[in-house]
Amino acid sequence: MPIRIDPSLPAFTTLEKENIFVMTPSRAAAQDIRPLEIAIVNLMPTKEVTETQLLRLLSNTSLQINISLIQVSGHISKNTSSAHLDRFYLSSEEIYNKKFDGMIITGAPVEQLDFEEVDYWQELCKIMDYAKKNVFCTLYICWGAMAGLYHLYGIQKHLLPKKISGIYYSKLNVPTDPLVRGFDDFFPVPTSRYTTIESTDIQAHPKLQLLANSVISGMTIAKSTDNRSIFMTGHLEYDTETLANEYYRDVYKGLDINIPENYFTDNDPKKPVYSTWRSTAHLFYSNWLNYYVYQSTPYRLTDITEN
């Protein structure tokens, strides 16, 4: 889908140079179709990087998408300029009178805190409750997935003995599900976190279905049985160098951190890295947009209600 974004958004120039199909509002207005309305609740500290990563993947199908970038009301970002946020983002308070075909709630580097200790937890809960009634399908990523599973279904995250970082292979449990159509039986997922969701906790819940999991990193993909919520604990959107940059950052901070597994050539941080997950990432986001949003969402946004 060509994505409709403001041409002054920094991601626009980056994606255009990569030959990604991006569309200006004026060109989109000339097409007589209803674009999908997709909101991205960006909780990551480096918001411009995450914007580009997600927009790159959302552009890989054939219809228009209108993108709304959302920041949590009342939370002050320390790593993104207020000028950028004021120019390109809506506050969460501004979306509560709107409806969306799809929403993405990203991860955040707060997983070692209890959910209730996160300064924007109450506002995020409000967003998740709003999404149940006003968004046709919501995709929760990494800590966002853990937050969604906890708030909506009471599923607890579990603290790991040490941070896991690297490329871990997950096994498909339901290979016939449209979300993973075209996936290999085992597929690579960039992972970087201190906590996990136990696969058995998902399997024990009557309103959830486990689609894929890893023996090392736990649950990878799950969904609600009504198909309105998708939970992905990995970072398929990561760039080739993202895990390396996180590793160098942690080493600089003096943290006791392992080299990301299955990532550096010959397991040597001085050697280059290569993406092994890019095709999986494009397939995952294309499947989500096509089968869980576009093929099922009402034509009139006002018809979206709580399922």
XYZ file of C-alpha atoms in Angstrom:
307
model
C 0.000 0.000 0.000
C 1.411 3.407 -0.815
C 1.418 5.293 2.444
C 0.108 8.837 2.594
C 2.377 10.968 4.753
C 3.460 14.574 4.989
C 6.402 15.072 2.574
C 8.226 17.091 5.232
C 8.318 14.115 7.637
C 11.994 13.006 7.753
C 10.968 9.426 6.975
C 9.517 10.541 3.618
C 12.916 11.381 2.114
C 14.526 8.229 3.518
C 11.832 5.952 2.124
C 11.761 7.706 -1.255
C 15.515 7.125 -1.632
C 14.904 3.424 -0.905
C 12.354 3.332 -3.754
C 9.502 2.808 -1.280
C 6.115 3.939 -2.636
C 5.114 6.992 -0.589
C 2.337 9.370 -1.577
C 1.690 13.029 -0.892
C -1.783 14.116 0.290
C -2.397 15.948 -2.990
C -1.725 12.849 -5.091
C -3.841 10.698 -2.766
C -6.796 13.067 -3.133
C -6.902 12.337 -6.860
C -7.594 8.638 -6.268
C -11.255 7.700 -5.822
C -10.867 5.052 -3.092
C -11.127 5.027 0.666
C -7.675 4.714 2.200
C -7.108 2.676 5.323
C -6.744 4.773 8.450
C -3.823 3.478 10.500
C -2.666 5.007 13.803
C 0.807 4.419 15.236
C 1.103 4.967 18.992
C 4.865 5.467 19.129
C 6.246 4.734 22.604
C 9.859 4.267 21.495
C 12.378 6.915 22.611
C 13.962 7.326 19.157
C 10.657 8.073 17.466
C 11.998 9.144 14.078
C 13.853 5.832 13.682
C 10.753 3.818 14.607
C 8.584 5.891 12.262
C 10.811 5.027 9.314
C 11.036 1.341 10.235
C 7.263 0.898 10.472
C 6.377 3.071 7.482
C 8.787 1.089 5.338
C 6.887 -2.120 6.120
C 3.412 -0.644 5.872
C 4.089 0.536 2.326
C 4.546 -2.920 0.825
C 1.041 -3.596 -0.574
C -1.307 -2.012 -3.090
C -3.790 0.414 -1.483
C -3.584 3.817 0.148
C -2.945 4.182 3.872
C -3.387 7.363 5.855
C -0.956 7.394 8.769
C -1.628 9.179 12.063
C 1.316 9.351 14.465
C 0.238 9.410 18.100
C 2.070 10.415 21.266
C 0.791 9.693 24.758
C -0.759 12.798 26.319
C 1.032 14.006 29.420
C 4.312 12.220 28.701
C 7.387 14.300 27.823
C 9.759 12.646 25.359
C 13.435 13.020 26.258
C 14.880 11.857 22.941
C 12.656 13.467 20.305
C 12.383 17.213 19.798
C 9.167 18.947 20.745
C 9.245 20.612 17.315
C 9.044 17.210 15.610
C 6.266 16.006 17.900
C 4.275 19.221 17.532
C 4.619 19.093 13.742
C 3.837 15.451 13.035
C 2.068 13.927 16.046
C -1.403 13.998 17.512
C -1.814 13.652 21.251
C -3.779 10.631 22.432
C -6.503 12.990 23.645
C -7.043 14.106 20.048
C -7.941 10.632 18.763
C -10.734 9.669 21.141
C -13.401 11.079 18.829
C -11.961 9.212 15.807
C -12.056 5.648 14.506
C -9.278 3.725 12.765
C -9.082 0.602 10.650
C -5.856 -0.393 12.358
C -3.558 0.710 15.158
C 0.015 -0.188 16.092
C 1.192 0.220 19.693
C 4.985 -0.018 19.782
C 7.372 -1.280 22.385
C 9.119 0.869 24.980
C 12.300 0.421 27.070
C 10.399 0.187 30.380
C 9.898 -3.560 30.668
C 11.857 -3.934 33.920
C 9.310 -1.696 35.646
C 5.976 -2.954 36.862
C 3.316 -1.779 34.434
C 1.736 0.496 37.026
C 5.111 2.207 37.621
C 5.307 3.493 34.033
C 4.444 7.191 34.132
C 1.995 7.009 31.224
C 0.378 3.677 32.199
C -3.078 5.063 32.923
C -3.193 6.973 29.642
C -1.990 3.892 27.739
C -4.760 1.833 29.363
C -7.216 4.481 28.186
C -5.847 4.122 24.640
C -6.168 0.330 24.761
C -9.743 0.542 26.043
C -10.557 3.087 23.338
C -9.056 0.791 20.682
C -11.383 -2.079 21.654
C -14.390 -0.028 20.510
C -12.935 2.252 17.845
C -10.152 0.330 16.048
C -10.903 -2.706 13.938
C -7.572 -4.474 14.560
C -4.738 -3.446 16.886
C -1.174 -4.736 16.575
C 0.845 -4.669 19.814
C 4.657 -4.919 19.550
C 7.197 -6.134 22.170
C 6.536 -4.282 25.463
C 3.338 -2.994 23.870
C 2.303 -6.646 23.407
C 3.072 -7.392 27.036
C 1.127 -4.318 28.141
C -1.850 -5.309 26.007
C -1.879 -8.905 27.225
C -1.676 -7.726 30.836
C -4.322 -5.023 30.642
C -6.794 -6.843 28.405
C -6.343 -10.450 29.538
C -4.451 -10.423 32.843
C -1.407 -12.214 31.362
C 1.740 -11.523 33.390
C 5.190 -10.884 31.957
C 8.122 -12.747 33.527
C 11.543 -11.248 34.272
C 14.409 -13.155 32.647
C 17.696 -13.862 34.476
C 19.507 -11.767 31.873
C 18.602 -9.735 28.801
C 18.112 -11.804 25.675
C 19.331 -10.196 22.487
C 19.757 -11.629 19.042
C 17.975 -13.394 16.201
C 15.880 -16.267 17.523
C 13.907 -18.723 15.421
C 10.247 -19.204 16.227
C 8.099 -22.192 15.313
C 4.701 -21.843 13.663
C 1.937 -23.467 15.690
C -0.908 -22.534 13.330
C 0.649 -22.387 9.837
C -2.801 -22.033 8.222
C -3.549 -18.719 9.934
C -3.684 -15.842 7.407
C -1.353 -13.720 9.556
C 1.541 -16.117 8.924
C 0.603 -17.127 5.372
C 3.791 -17.751 3.414
C 6.008 -18.045 6.513
C 8.605 -20.794 6.803
C 7.984 -23.398 9.524
C 10.726 -21.694 11.548
C 11.352 -17.986 11.015
C 13.890 -15.466 12.412
C 12.829 -12.667 14.746
C 15.061 -9.877 16.144
C 14.608 -9.869 19.908
C 15.897 -7.543 22.611
C 14.301 -7.638 26.049
C 14.552 -8.491 29.730
C 11.131 -10.092 30.077
C 9.042 -12.747 28.373
C 5.507 -14.058 28.016
C 5.112 -17.765 28.724
C 3.539 -19.677 25.842
C 1.582 -21.815 28.316
C -0.135 -18.701 29.705
C -1.426 -17.872 26.214
C -2.544 -21.438 25.562
C -4.432 -21.540 28.855
C -6.524 -18.458 28.054
C -9.802 -19.225 26.238
C -9.823 -15.914 24.326
C -6.250 -16.138 23.007
C -4.509 -18.294 20.419
C -0.768 -18.964 20.234
C 0.405 -18.697 16.620
C 4.185 -18.968 17.084
C 6.711 -19.339 19.879
C 10.407 -19.830 20.596
C 11.984 -22.238 23.077
C 14.370 -19.423 24.047
C 12.297 -16.237 23.954
C 8.814 -17.614 24.705
C 5.642 -16.465 22.979
C 6.319 -14.748 19.662
C 2.905 -14.195 18.035
C -0.554 -14.519 19.569
C -3.974 -13.170 18.712
C -7.382 -12.756 20.268
C -9.928 -15.305 19.068
C -12.069 -12.467 17.664
C -9.107 -11.408 15.443
C -9.231 -7.833 16.725
C -5.897 -7.874 18.604
C -2.490 -9.186 17.474
C 0.491 -9.528 19.828
C 4.092 -9.763 18.555
C 6.890 -9.837 21.154
C 9.735 -9.495 18.654
C 10.955 -6.590 16.542
C 10.519 -7.577 12.906
C 10.628 -3.874 12.062
C 14.260 -3.541 13.208
C 16.878 -2.365 10.713
C 19.930 -4.529 10.046
C 22.109 -2.509 12.456
C 19.573 -1.896 15.254
C 20.655 -4.744 17.538
C 24.306 -3.782 17.005
C 23.600 -0.189 17.987
C 21.743 -1.347 21.101
C 24.650 -3.633 22.009
C 27.260 -0.867 21.595
C 25.036 1.455 23.668
C 24.777 -1.069 26.501
C 28.520 -1.760 26.441
C 29.184 1.992 26.623
C 26.918 2.171 29.669
C 28.965 -0.581 31.335
C 26.084 -3.047 31.457
C 26.718 -6.769 31.837
C 25.412 -7.701 28.424
C 25.978 -10.649 26.114
C 26.787 -10.355 22.417
C 23.535 -10.647 20.426
C 23.092 -14.288 19.446
C 22.959 -15.503 15.833
C 23.646 -11.969 14.633
C 27.239 -10.822 14.058
C 29.260 -12.655 11.398
C 31.251 -15.377 13.200
C 29.814 -13.986 16.456
C 32.340 -11.165 16.216
C 31.079 -7.598 16.942
C 33.856 -6.240 14.726
C 32.448 -8.022 11.674
C 29.430 -6.939 9.624
C 25.839 -8.010 10.161
C 23.264 -9.012 7.550
C 19.491 -9.099 7.737
C 17.895 -12.558 7.770
C 14.398 -11.371 8.715
C 13.524 -8.662 6.157
C 11.304 -10.884 3.977
C 9.501 -12.210 7.073
C 8.903 -8.660 8.271
C 7.376 -7.516 4.978
C 5.201 -10.629 4.832
C 3.968 -10.199 8.413
C 2.900 -6.573 7.957
C 1.395 -7.220 4.523
C -0.625 -10.123 5.919
C -1.817 -8.050 8.867
C -2.917 -5.183 6.654
C -4.574 -7.396 4.068
C -6.239 -10.192 6.044
C -6.848 -8.613 9.441
C -7.564 -5.021 8.414
C -8.424 -4.412 4.754
C -10.391 -7.597 4.032
C -12.482 -7.339 7.214
C -12.852 -3.716 8.284
C -16.183 -1.989 7.532
C -16.207 0.378 4.560
C -17.675 3.066 6.788
C -15.428 3.787 9.759
C -18.476 4.710 11.823
C -19.565 1.053 11.666
C -16.546 -0.053 13.752
C -17.816 -1.116 17.184
C -16.621 -3.329 20.010
C -16.771 -6.964 19.011
